[in-house]
Coordinates of C-alpha atoms in Angstrom, one line a residue:
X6 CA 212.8 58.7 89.2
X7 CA 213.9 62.0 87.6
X8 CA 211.1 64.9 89.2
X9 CA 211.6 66.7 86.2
X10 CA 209.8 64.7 83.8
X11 CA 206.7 66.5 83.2
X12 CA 207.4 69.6 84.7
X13 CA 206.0 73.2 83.8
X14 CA 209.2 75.0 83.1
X15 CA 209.0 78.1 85.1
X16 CA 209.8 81.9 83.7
X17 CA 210.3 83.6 87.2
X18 CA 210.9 87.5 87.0
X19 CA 213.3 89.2 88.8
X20 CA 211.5 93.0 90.2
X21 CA 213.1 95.9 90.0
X22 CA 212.8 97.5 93.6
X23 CA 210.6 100.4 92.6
X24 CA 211.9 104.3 94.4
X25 CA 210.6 107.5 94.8
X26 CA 212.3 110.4 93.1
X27 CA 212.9 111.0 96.9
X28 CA 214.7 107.9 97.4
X29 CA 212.1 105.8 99.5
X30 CA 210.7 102.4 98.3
X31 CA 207.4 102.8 96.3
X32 CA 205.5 99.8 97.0
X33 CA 202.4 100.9 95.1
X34 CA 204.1 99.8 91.8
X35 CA 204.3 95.9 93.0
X36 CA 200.8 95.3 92.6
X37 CA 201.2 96.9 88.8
X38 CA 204.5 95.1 88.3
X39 CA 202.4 91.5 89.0
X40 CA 199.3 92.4 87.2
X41 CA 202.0 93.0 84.4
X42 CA 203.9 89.6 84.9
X43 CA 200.7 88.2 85.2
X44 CA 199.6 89.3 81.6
X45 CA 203.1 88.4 79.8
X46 CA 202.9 85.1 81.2
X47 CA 205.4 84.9 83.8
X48 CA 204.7 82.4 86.8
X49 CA 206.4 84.4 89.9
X50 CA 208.7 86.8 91.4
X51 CA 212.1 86.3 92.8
X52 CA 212.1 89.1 95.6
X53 CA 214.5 91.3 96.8
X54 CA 217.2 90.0 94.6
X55 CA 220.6 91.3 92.4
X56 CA 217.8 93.4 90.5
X57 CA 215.9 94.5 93.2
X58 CA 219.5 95.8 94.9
X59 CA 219.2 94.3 97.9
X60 CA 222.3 95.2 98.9
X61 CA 221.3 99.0 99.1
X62 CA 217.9 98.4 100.6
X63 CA 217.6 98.0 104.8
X64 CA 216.0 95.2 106.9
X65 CA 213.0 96.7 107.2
X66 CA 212.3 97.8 103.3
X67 CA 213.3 94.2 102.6
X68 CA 210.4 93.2 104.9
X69 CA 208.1 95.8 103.5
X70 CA 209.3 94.9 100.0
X71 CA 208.2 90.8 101.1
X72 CA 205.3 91.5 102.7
X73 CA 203.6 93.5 99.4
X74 CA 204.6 90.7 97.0
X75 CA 203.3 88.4 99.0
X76 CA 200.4 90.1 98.8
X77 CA 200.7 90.9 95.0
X78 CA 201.6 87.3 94.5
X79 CA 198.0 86.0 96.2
X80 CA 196.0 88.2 94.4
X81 CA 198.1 87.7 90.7
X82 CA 198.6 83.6 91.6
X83 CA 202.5 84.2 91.1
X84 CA 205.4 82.6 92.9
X85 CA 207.0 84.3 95.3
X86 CA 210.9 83.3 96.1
X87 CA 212.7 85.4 98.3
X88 CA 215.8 86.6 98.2
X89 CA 217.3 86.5 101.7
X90 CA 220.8 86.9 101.5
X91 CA 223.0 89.1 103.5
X92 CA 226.6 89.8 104.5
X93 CA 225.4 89.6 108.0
X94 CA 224.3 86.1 109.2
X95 CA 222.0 87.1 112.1
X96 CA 220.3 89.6 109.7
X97 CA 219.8 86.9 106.8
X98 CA 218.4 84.3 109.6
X99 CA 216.1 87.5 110.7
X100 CA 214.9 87.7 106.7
X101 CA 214.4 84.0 106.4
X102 CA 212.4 83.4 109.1
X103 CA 210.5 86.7 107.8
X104 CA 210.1 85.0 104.9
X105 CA 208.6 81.9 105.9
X106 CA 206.7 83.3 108.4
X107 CA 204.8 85.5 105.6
X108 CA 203.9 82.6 103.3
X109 CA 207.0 82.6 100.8
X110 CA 206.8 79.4 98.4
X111 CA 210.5 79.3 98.6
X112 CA 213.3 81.3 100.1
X113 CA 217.2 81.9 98.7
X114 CA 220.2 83.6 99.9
X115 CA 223.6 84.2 97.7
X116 CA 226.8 83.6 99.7
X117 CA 228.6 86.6 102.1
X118 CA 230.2 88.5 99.7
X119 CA 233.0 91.0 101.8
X120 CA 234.4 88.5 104.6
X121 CA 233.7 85.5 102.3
X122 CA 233.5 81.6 102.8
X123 CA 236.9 79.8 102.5
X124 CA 235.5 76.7 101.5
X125 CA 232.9 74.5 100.5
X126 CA 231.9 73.6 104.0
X127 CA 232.2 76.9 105.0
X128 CA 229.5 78.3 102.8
X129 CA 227.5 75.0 104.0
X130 CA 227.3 75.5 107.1
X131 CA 226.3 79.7 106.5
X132 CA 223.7 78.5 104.7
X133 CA 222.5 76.1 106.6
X134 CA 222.2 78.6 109.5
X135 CA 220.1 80.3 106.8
X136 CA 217.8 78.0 105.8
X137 CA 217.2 76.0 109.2
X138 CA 215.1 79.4 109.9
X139 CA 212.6 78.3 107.8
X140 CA 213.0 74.6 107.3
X141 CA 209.5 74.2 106.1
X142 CA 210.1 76.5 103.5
X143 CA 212.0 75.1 100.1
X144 CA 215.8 76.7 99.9
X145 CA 217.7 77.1 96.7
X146 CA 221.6 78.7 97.2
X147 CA 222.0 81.5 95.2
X148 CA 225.1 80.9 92.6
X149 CA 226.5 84.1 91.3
X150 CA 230.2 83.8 91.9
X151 CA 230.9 86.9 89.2
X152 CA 229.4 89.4 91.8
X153 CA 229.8 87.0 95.5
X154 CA 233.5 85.6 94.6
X155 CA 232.4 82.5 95.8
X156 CA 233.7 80.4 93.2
X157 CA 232.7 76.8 94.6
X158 CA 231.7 73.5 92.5
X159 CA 228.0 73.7 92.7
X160 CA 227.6 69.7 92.4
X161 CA 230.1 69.3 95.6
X162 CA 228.1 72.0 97.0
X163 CA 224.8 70.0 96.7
X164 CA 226.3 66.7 97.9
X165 CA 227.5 68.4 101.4
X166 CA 224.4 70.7 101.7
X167 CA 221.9 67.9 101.3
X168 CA 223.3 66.5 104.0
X169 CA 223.1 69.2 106.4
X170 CA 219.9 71.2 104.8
X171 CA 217.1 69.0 105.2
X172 CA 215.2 71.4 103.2
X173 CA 217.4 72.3 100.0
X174 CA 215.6 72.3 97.0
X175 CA 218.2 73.2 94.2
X176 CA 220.3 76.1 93.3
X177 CA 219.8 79.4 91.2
X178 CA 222.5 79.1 88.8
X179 CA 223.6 82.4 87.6
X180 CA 226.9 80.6 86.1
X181 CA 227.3 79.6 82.7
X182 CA 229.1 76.2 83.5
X183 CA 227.6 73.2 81.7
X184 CA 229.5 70.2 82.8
X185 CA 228.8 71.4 86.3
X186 CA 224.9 71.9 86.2
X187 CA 224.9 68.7 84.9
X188 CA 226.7 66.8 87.0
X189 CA 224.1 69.1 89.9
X190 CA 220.9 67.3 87.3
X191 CA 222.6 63.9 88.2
X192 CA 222.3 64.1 92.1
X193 CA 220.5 61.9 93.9
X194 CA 218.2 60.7 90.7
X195 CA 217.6 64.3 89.3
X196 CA 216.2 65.5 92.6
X197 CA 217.8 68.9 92.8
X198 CA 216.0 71.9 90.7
X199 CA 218.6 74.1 89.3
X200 CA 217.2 77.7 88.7
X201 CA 218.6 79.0 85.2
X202 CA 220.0 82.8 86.4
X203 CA 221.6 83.5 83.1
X204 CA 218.8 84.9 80.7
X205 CA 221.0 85.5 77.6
X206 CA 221.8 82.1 77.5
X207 CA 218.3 80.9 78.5
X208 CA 218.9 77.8 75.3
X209 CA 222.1 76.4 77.3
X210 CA 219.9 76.0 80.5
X211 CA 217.0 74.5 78.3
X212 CA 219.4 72.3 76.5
X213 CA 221.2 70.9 80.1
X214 CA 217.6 70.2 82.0
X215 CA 217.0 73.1 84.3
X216 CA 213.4 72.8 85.4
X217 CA 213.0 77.4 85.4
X218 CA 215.0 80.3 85.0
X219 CA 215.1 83.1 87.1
X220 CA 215.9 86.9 85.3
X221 CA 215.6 90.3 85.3
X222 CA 214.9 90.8 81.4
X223 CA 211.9 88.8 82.0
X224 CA 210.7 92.0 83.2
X225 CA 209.8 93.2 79.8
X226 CA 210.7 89.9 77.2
X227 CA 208.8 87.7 78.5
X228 CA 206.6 86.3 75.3
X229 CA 209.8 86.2 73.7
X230 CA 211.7 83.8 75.8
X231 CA 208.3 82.1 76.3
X232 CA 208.3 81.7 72.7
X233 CA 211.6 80.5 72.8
X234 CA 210.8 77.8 75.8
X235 CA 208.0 76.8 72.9
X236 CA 210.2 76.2 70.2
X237 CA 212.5 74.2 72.4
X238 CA 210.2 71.7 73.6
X239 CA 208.7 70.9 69.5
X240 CA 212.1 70.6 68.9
X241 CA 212.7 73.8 66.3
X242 CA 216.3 74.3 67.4
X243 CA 216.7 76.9 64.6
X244 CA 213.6 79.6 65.8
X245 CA 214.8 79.0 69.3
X246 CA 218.2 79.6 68.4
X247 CA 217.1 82.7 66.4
X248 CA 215.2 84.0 69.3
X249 CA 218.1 83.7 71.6
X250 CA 219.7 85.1 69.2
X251 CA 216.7 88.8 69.5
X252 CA 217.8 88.6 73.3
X253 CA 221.2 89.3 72.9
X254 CA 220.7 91.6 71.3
X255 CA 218.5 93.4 73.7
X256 CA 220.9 92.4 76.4
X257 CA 223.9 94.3 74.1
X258 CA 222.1 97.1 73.9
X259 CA 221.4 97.2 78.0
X260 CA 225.2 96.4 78.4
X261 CA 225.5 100.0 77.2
X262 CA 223.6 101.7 80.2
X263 CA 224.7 102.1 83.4
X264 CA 224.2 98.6 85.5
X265 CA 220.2 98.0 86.1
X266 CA 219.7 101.7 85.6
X267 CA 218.8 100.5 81.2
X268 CA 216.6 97.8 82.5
X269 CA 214.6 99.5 85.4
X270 CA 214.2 102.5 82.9
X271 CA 212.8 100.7 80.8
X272 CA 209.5 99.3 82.7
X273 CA 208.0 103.1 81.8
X274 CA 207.2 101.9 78.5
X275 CA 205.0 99.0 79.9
X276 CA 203.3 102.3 82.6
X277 CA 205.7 101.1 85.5
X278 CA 207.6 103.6 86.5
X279 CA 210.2 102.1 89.1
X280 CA 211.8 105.2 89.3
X281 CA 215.9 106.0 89.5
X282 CA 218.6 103.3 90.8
X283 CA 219.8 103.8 94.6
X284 CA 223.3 105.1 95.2
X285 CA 226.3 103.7 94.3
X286 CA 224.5 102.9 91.2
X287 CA 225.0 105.6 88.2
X288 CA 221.2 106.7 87.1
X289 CA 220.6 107.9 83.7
X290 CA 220.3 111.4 83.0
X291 CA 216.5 113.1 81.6
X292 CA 218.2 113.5 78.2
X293 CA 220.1 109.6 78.1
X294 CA 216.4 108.1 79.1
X295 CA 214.6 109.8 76.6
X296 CA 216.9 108.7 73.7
X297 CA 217.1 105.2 75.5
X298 CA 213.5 104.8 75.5
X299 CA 213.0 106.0 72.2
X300 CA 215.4 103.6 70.7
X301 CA 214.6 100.5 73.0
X302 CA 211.5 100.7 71.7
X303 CA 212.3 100.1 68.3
X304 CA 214.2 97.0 69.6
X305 CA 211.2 95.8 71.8
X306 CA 208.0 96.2 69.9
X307 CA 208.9 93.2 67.3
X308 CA 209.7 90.8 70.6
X309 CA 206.9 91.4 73.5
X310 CA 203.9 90.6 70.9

């Protein structure tokens, strides 16, 4: 039987990791970030992720960071999946069992990204390492080859993982490849979730099966890829195409900024300030915000109503 059928398709948010003009993490702005999420209609977080830069953040603000959306996520009744990842095995074991052992609904981790898996089983067995850390906890394998370099079938990944991971729930596809989600929607009976990670192209995952998507434009489009979702499922290809249509043009517009520095810039106009992007990242200047903002918001206010 196919666990899909009847399922609430899920708009999970990717945070922003919010910082201090000083450079520490400000986690007084998570419990404003889910009230927000919360009130645009998103059903949970995805923690500690690409967005949130894990990669720049240490072990302990990544525990810090978990520990106040799990909070946030209790009182706000959102999802929280986190990120776990790491180029370190022992330290992404450490964050999983973290994770678990702080209530997380599910947990994820991306593959190692410098010394990186030469195979399939390779990434397997590094992953299950991972997830055997919290095997009560659901595990979806991150999929972002563009940034890990782990370009692996995802459907050959899933048939060896299942094997091994006794609790793999699906992947987060940030990949636009069709024939291979699908063939990952066939395994054992439609069993696997896949994740949709790519949010300008939310239709494609809609169109192939996936059961939620996972972003960081949800941040601040929410109602529109909610209304999108909408038109989908009445069948009214031609407004959902036309409001995938409003994303990308959004997402052009953010291809234009410096990368996540547009996005996370953006959250003052909802009253979140999550403050500048942590070095290597370029930040915006006063001047470049200001004009950003100003015309943003000309893009935004038709799409967030």
């Amino acid at each position: 039987m196919d666990t899909r059928e009847n399922q609430r398709f899920r708009l999970i948010a990717a945070p922003f990791t919010p910082f201090k003009e000083s450079g520490e993490i400000n986690v007084d702005m998570i419990p404003l970030l889910a009230s927000h999420y919360k009130r645009t209609g998103v059903s949970g977080a995805f923690v500690n992720g690409t967005t949130g830069e894990y990669a720049s953040l240490t072990m302990d603000e990544r525990c810090e960071l978990t520990e106040a959306w799990m909070d946030a996520g209790r009182d706000h009744d959102l999802e929280i999946m986190v990120h776990v990842g790491d180029n370190c095995l022992a330290n992404a074991m450490k964050l999983a069992s973290h994770a678990y052992s702080c209530g997380a609904d599910a947990i994820s981790a991306l593959a190692p990204s410098y010394f990186k898996p030469a195979d399939i089983d390779a990434l397997v067995d590094w992953t299950a390492a991972v997830a055997a850390e919290a095997s009560e906890c659901p595990f979806f394998y991150y999929h972002i080859p563009g940034l890990t370099g782990a370009h692996f079938s995802m459907s050959q990944y899933l048939e060896r993982a299942g094997k091994k991971i006794s609790n793999l729930q699906g992947i987060k596809y940030s990949d636009i490849q069709p024939m291979d989600t699908l063939r990952c929607l066939d395994l054992d009976s439609g069993g696997y979730e896949i994740l949709f990670g790519c949010d300008e192209a939310l239709l494609t995952g809609l169109t192939l099966g996936a059961c939620g998507a996972v972003g960081s434009t949800y941040n601040f489009m929410a109602p529109l890829y909610l209304k999108l979702i909408q038109a989908f499922e009445q069948g009214d290809l031609v407004n959902a195409r036309r409001m995938q249509t409003q994303s990308i043009r959004v997402v052009d517009q953010l291809a234009g900024t410096p990368f996540l520095s547009g996005p996370k810039t953006l959250m003052r106009l909802y009253g979140i300030d999550c403050g500048p992007v942590r070095s290597p990242l370029s930040p915006m200047s006063s001047a470049e915000s200001e004009a950003f903002l100003a015309r943003m918001k000309t893009h935004l206010a038709p799409l967030t109503q």
